XYZ file of C-alpha atoms in Angstrom:
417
model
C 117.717 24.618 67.880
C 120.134 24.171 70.920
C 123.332 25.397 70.968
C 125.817 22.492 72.524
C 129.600 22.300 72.368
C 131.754 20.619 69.429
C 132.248 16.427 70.197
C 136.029 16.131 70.896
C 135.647 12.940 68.597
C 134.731 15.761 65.611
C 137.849 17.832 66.442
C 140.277 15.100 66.780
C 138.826 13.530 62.944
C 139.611 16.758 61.365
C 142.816 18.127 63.223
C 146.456 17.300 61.905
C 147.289 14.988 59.176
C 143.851 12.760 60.271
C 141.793 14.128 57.721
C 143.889 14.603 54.706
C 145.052 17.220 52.731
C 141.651 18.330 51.507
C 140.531 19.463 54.489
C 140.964 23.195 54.139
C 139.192 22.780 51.049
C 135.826 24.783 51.479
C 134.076 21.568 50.326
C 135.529 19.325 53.042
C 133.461 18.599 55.849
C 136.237 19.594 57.902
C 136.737 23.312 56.713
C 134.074 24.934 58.781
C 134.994 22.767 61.969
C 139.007 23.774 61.274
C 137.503 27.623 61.274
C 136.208 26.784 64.219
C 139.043 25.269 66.375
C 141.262 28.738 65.568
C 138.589 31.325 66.599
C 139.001 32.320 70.136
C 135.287 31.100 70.936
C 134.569 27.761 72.020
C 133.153 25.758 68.874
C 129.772 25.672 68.571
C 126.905 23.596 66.318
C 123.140 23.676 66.361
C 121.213 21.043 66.641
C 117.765 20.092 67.021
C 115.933 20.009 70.481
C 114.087 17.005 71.804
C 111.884 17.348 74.821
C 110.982 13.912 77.017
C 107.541 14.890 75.637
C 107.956 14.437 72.152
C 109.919 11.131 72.627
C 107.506 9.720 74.578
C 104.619 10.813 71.894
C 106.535 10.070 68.949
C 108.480 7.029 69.837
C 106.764 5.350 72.928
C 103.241 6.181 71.212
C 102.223 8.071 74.482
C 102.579 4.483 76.114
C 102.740 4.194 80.166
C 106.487 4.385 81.221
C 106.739 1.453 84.605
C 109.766 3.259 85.405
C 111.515 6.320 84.188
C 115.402 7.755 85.738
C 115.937 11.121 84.926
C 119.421 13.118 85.869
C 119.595 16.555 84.835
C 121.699 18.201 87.336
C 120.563 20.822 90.065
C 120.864 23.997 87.704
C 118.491 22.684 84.962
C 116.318 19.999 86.499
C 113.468 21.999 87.313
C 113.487 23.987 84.593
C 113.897 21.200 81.640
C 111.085 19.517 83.791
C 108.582 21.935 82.988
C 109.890 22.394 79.136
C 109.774 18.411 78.867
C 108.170 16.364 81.194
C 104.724 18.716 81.742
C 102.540 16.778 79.245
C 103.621 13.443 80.427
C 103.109 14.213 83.798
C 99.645 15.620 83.408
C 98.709 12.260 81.549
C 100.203 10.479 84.337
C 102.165 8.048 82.322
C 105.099 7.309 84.881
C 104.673 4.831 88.193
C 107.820 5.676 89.458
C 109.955 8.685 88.253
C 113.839 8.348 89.719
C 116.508 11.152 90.116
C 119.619 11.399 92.064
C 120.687 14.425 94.301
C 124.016 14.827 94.591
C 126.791 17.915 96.027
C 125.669 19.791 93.621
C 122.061 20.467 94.778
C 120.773 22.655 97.646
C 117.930 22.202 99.976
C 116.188 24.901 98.000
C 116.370 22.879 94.234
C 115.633 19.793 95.623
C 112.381 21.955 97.476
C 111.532 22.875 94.195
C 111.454 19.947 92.176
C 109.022 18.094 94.722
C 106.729 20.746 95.252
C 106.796 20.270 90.916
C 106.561 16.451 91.400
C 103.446 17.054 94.093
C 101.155 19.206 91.941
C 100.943 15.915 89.601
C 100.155 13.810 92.910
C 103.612 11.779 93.152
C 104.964 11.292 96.176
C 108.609 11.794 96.732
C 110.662 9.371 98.981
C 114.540 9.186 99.727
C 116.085 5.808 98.711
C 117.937 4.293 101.675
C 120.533 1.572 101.481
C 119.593 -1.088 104.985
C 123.718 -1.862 105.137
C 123.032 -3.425 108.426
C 120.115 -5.440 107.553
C 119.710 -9.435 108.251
C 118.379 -9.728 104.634
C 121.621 -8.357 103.140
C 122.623 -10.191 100.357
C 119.759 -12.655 100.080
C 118.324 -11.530 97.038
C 119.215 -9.775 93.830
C 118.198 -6.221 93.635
C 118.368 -3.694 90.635
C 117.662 0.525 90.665
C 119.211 3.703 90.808
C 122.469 3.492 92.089
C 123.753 0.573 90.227
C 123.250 -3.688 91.004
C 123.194 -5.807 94.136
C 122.588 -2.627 96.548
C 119.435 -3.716 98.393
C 117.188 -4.278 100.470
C 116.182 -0.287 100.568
C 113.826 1.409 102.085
C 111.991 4.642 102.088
C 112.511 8.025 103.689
C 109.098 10.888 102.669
C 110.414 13.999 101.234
C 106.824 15.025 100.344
C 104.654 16.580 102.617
C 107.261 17.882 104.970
C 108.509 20.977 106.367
C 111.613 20.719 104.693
C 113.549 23.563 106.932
C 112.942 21.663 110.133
C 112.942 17.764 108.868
C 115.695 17.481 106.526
C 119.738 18.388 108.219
C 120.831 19.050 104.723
C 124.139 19.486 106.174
C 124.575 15.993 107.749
C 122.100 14.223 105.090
C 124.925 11.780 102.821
C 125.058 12.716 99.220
C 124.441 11.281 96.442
C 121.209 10.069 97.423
C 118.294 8.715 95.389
C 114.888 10.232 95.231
C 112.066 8.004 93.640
C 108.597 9.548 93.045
C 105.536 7.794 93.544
C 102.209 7.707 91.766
C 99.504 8.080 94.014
C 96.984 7.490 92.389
C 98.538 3.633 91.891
C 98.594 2.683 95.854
C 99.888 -0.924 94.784
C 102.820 0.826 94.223
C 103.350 1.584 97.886
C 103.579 -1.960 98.490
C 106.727 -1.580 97.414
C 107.605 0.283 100.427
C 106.209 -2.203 103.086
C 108.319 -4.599 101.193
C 111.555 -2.659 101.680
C 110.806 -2.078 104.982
C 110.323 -5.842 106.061
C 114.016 -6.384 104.360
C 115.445 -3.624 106.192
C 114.321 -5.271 109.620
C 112.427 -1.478 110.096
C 109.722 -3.076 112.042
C 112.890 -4.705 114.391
C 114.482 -1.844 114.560
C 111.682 0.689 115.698
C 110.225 -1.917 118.384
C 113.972 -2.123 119.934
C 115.090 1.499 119.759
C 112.095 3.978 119.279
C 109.576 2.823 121.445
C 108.078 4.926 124.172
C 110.145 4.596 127.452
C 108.935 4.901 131.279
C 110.934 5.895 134.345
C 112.387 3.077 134.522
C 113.650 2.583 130.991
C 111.113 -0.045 129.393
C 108.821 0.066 126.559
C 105.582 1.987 127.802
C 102.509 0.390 125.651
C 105.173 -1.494 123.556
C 106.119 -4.178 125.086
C 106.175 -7.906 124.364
C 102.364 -9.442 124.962
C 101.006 -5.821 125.538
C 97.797 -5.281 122.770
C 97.238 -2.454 120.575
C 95.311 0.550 121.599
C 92.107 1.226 120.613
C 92.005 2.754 117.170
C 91.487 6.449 117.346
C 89.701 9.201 115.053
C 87.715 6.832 112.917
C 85.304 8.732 110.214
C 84.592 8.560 106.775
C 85.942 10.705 104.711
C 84.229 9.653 101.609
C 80.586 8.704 101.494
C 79.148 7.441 97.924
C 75.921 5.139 97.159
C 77.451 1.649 97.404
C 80.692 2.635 99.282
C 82.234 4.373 102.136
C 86.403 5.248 102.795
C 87.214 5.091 106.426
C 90.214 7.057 108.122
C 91.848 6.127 111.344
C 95.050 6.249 113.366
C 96.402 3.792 115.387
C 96.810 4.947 119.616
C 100.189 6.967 119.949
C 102.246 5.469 122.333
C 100.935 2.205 122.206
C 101.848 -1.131 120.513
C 101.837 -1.352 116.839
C 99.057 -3.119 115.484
C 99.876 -5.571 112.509
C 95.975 -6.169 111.285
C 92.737 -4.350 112.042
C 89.593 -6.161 112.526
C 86.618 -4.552 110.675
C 82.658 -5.698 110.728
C 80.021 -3.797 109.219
C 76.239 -4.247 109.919
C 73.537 -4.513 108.781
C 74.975 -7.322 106.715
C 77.210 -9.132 108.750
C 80.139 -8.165 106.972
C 83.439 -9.003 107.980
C 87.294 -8.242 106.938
C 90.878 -8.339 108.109
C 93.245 -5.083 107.001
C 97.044 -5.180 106.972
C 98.166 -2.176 109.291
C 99.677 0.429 106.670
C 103.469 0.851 107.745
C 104.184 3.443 105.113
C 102.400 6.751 106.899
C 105.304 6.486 109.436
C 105.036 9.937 110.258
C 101.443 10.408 110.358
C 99.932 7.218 111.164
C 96.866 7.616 109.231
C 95.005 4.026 107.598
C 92.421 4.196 105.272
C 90.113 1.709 103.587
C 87.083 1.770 101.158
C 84.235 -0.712 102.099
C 82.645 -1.642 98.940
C 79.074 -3.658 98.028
C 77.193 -1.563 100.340
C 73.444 -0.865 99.924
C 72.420 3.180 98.507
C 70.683 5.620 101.339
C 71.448 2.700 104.228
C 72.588 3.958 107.569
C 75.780 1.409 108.523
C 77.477 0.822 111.837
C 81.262 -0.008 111.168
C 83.182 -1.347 114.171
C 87.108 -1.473 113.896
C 89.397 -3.330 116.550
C 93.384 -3.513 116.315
C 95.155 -6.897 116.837
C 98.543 -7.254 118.061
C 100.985 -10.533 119.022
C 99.923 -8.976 122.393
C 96.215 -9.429 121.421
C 93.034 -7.092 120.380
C 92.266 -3.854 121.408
C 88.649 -1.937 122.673
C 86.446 -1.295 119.647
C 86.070 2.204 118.095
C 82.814 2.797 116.150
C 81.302 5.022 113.698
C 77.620 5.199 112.490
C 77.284 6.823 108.654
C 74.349 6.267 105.830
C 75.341 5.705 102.340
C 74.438 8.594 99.947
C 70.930 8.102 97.584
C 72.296 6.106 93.952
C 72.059 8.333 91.163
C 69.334 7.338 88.776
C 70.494 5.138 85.885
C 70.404 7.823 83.186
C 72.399 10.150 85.244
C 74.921 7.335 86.156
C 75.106 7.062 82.388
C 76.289 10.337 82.084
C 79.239 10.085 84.060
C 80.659 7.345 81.063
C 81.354 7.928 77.688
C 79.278 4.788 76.668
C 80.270 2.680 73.334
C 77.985 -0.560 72.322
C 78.777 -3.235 70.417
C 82.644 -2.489 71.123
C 85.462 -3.919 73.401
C 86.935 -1.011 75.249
C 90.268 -2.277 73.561
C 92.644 -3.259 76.678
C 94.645 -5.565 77.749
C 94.595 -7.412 81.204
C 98.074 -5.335 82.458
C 95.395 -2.695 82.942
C 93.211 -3.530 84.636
C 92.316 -3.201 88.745
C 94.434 -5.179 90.727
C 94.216 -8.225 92.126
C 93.835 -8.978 88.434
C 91.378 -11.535 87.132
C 90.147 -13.606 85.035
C 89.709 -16.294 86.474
C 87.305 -15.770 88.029
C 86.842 -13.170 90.927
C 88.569 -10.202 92.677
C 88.543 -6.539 92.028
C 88.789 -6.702 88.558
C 86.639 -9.127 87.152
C 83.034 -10.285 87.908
C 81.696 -13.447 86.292
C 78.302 -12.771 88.460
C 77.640 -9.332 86.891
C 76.450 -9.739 83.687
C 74.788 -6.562 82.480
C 76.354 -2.679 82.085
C 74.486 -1.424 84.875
C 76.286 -4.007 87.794
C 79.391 -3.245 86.026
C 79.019 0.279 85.743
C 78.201 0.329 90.169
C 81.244 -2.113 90.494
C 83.331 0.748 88.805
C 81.681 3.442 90.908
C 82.620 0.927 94.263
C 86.192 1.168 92.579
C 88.458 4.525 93.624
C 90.723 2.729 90.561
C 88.590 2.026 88.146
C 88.307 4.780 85.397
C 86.789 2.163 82.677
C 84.793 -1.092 82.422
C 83.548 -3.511 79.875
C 81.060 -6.158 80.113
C 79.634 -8.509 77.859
C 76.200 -8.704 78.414
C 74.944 -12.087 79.754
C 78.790 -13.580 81.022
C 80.660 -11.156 82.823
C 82.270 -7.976 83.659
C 85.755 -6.593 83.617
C 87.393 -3.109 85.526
C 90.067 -1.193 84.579
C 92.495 1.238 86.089
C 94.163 3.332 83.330
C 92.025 5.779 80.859
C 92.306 4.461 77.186
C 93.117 6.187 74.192
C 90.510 7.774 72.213
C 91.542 4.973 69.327
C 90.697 1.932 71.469
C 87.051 3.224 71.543
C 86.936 3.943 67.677
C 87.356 0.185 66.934
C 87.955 -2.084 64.990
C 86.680 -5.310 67.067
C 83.249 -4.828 67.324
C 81.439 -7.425 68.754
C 77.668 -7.786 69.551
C 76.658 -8.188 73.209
C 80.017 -5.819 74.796
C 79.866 -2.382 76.118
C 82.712 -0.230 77.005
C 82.372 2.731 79.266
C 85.094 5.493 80.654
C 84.193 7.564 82.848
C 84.329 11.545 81.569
């Protein structure tokens, strides 16, 4: 047990006349807490302790938690954390985990508790109110902090030196600090979105952009196009896939797409520029449906209001696909069985009907679904139904949504080890 001070609520029931005249009767509920009050130590009870772990096995049912606010104070955060939160964490049950920082904290705790928060991959961002914004006002908005605060947006507290990055002395307290899944990068959207009702993109082409002698925008200005991208490579090579990273030219306009073909094949898309690596710059993308052991040329071009840049180019080959029975083995395979999930999990955009990243009416067998999950960096499960279609999922399932009960001839379920 815990030891916690007295209620004043307990006190007040069983001082003076409020209790009766019983109450210094050893029997009365009131004798011990009467003892109490007169002893020169503060009064003190045990009770039970309840870590965020065992609620959220015992009474969630180790469900996934959208959003989770947590205030512990400076002094105990860190260390109630890893008494807890640890198991719940490791699962990676939260999207967004929420704390506030207020006078109480030093640069030090708050150091600690997202270096804690990054071992579990989330990403830790200061929640900033945009007072000044056009947008103020024009929607409703609800989160830490109370209602009708917005439109917010997002300062990185991961992945910074914090000695030289954060003024702790002139930073504003209270402030928010929302952690970030990364391993859900729909979630970041959320970001972008904040950041287009704060008028960021505005505010940085009017105030932060690179000045020459004679006081304009050098590579920024109105009409001028993006530079050419720069450092493009792949940085993860697979059978039927390859991730790209770039950055856009320092210095220059900011893109707002990216124009990307891939040949042989012909293959052509059109990729947002990715405003929330602010500090780094870097953009990434996974090019999916690609043939095993093929050598690819991938072209990339930014596009501006100002119009496109020079191309950048890299030349990779896709690696050799695993043989079928060692592609099996990276699944725990069930037959005959749905794997027992609903369509909130599965890869977004969500389907059916009837295409996208999640569902596949053209695959019809375990083995396309199976290399659709592999294309997938968020798929950890799929199920098909052999002859109609195929589905992907994002989140692991319980061990009891394999063991039945709706077993069905024709389905397969497999999640990956």
């Amino acid at each position: 047990g815990g030891k916690v001070l007295a209620a004043d609520e307990a006190m007040r029931a069983c001082s003076g006349e409020a209790a009766g005249p019983d109450a210094e009767d050893e029997r009365h509920p009131c004798a011990r807490i009467l003892r109490g009050m007169r002893a020169s130590e503060p009064l003190e009870y045990f009770a039970p302790l309840l870590t965020f772990d065992d609620i959220w096995k015992r009474k969630l049912n180790s469900r996934h938690v959208d959003f989770l606010q947590v205030d512990l104070g400076a002094a105990s955060m860190l260390s109630l954390l890893n008494k807890g939160f640890s198991n719940f964490f490791t699962a990676r049950q939260a999207s967004v985990f929420a704390f506030r920082v207020d006078e109480l904290w030093t640069k030090a705790d708050l150091k600690a508790v997202v270096e804690w928060l990054d071992k579990f991959e989330y990403f830790s961002m200061f929640k900033l109110v945009c007072s000044g914004s056009s947008q103020a006002g024009s929607f409703s908005y609800y989160g830490p902090g109370g209602d009708n605060i917005g439109p917010t947006t997002y300062l990185p507290v991961s992945g910074v030196d914090f000695d030289k990055a954060i003024d702790w002395d002139r930073l504003t307290l209270p402030q928010d600090v929302l952690a970030f899944d990364l391993r859900q990068p729909d979630i970041f959207r959320t970001v972008q979105l904040g950041d287009s009702s704060c008028d960021v993109d505005e505010g940085l082409d009017e105030e932060t952009c690179a000045k020459d002698g004679s006081g304009s925008c050098r590579g920024g200005a109105d009409g001028a196009a993006p530079g050419r991208p720069e450092q493009l490579r792949v940085v993860r090579s697979e059978s039927r896939a390859l991730t790209l990273e770039w950055r856009p030219q320092p210095g220059g306009a900011t893109p707002e797409t990216y124009t990307l073909r891939v040949d042989p094949g012909a293959m052509e898309d059109s990729i947002e520029h990715d405003g929330f690596e602010m500090a780094s710059g870097v953009q990434m993308h996974t090019v999916g449906s690609l043939r095993p052991d093929t050598e690819y040329t991938i072209r990339l071009r930014a596009v501006g209001p100002g119009g496109e840049s020079e191309e950048a180019s890299v030349v990779h080959r896709t690696a050799t696909e695993l043989a079928a029975a060692a592609a099996v083995a990276l699944y725990d395979m069930v037959e005959g069985l749905h794997c027992g999930m609903s369509s909130t999990e599965e890869v977004q955009p969500a389907g059916p009907p009837p295409q996208g990243q999640s569902f596949f009416r053209d695959i019809k067998d375990s083995n396309g679904c199976r290399a659709r999950c592999d294309d997938n960096r968020q798929c950890v499960a799929f199920q098909v139904k052999s002859g109609d279609a195929c589905w992907l999922y994002r989140r692991r399932p319980r061990e009891a949504h394999l063991s039945g009960p709706r077993n069905d001839a024709g389905w397969e379920c497999g999640v990956k080890k």
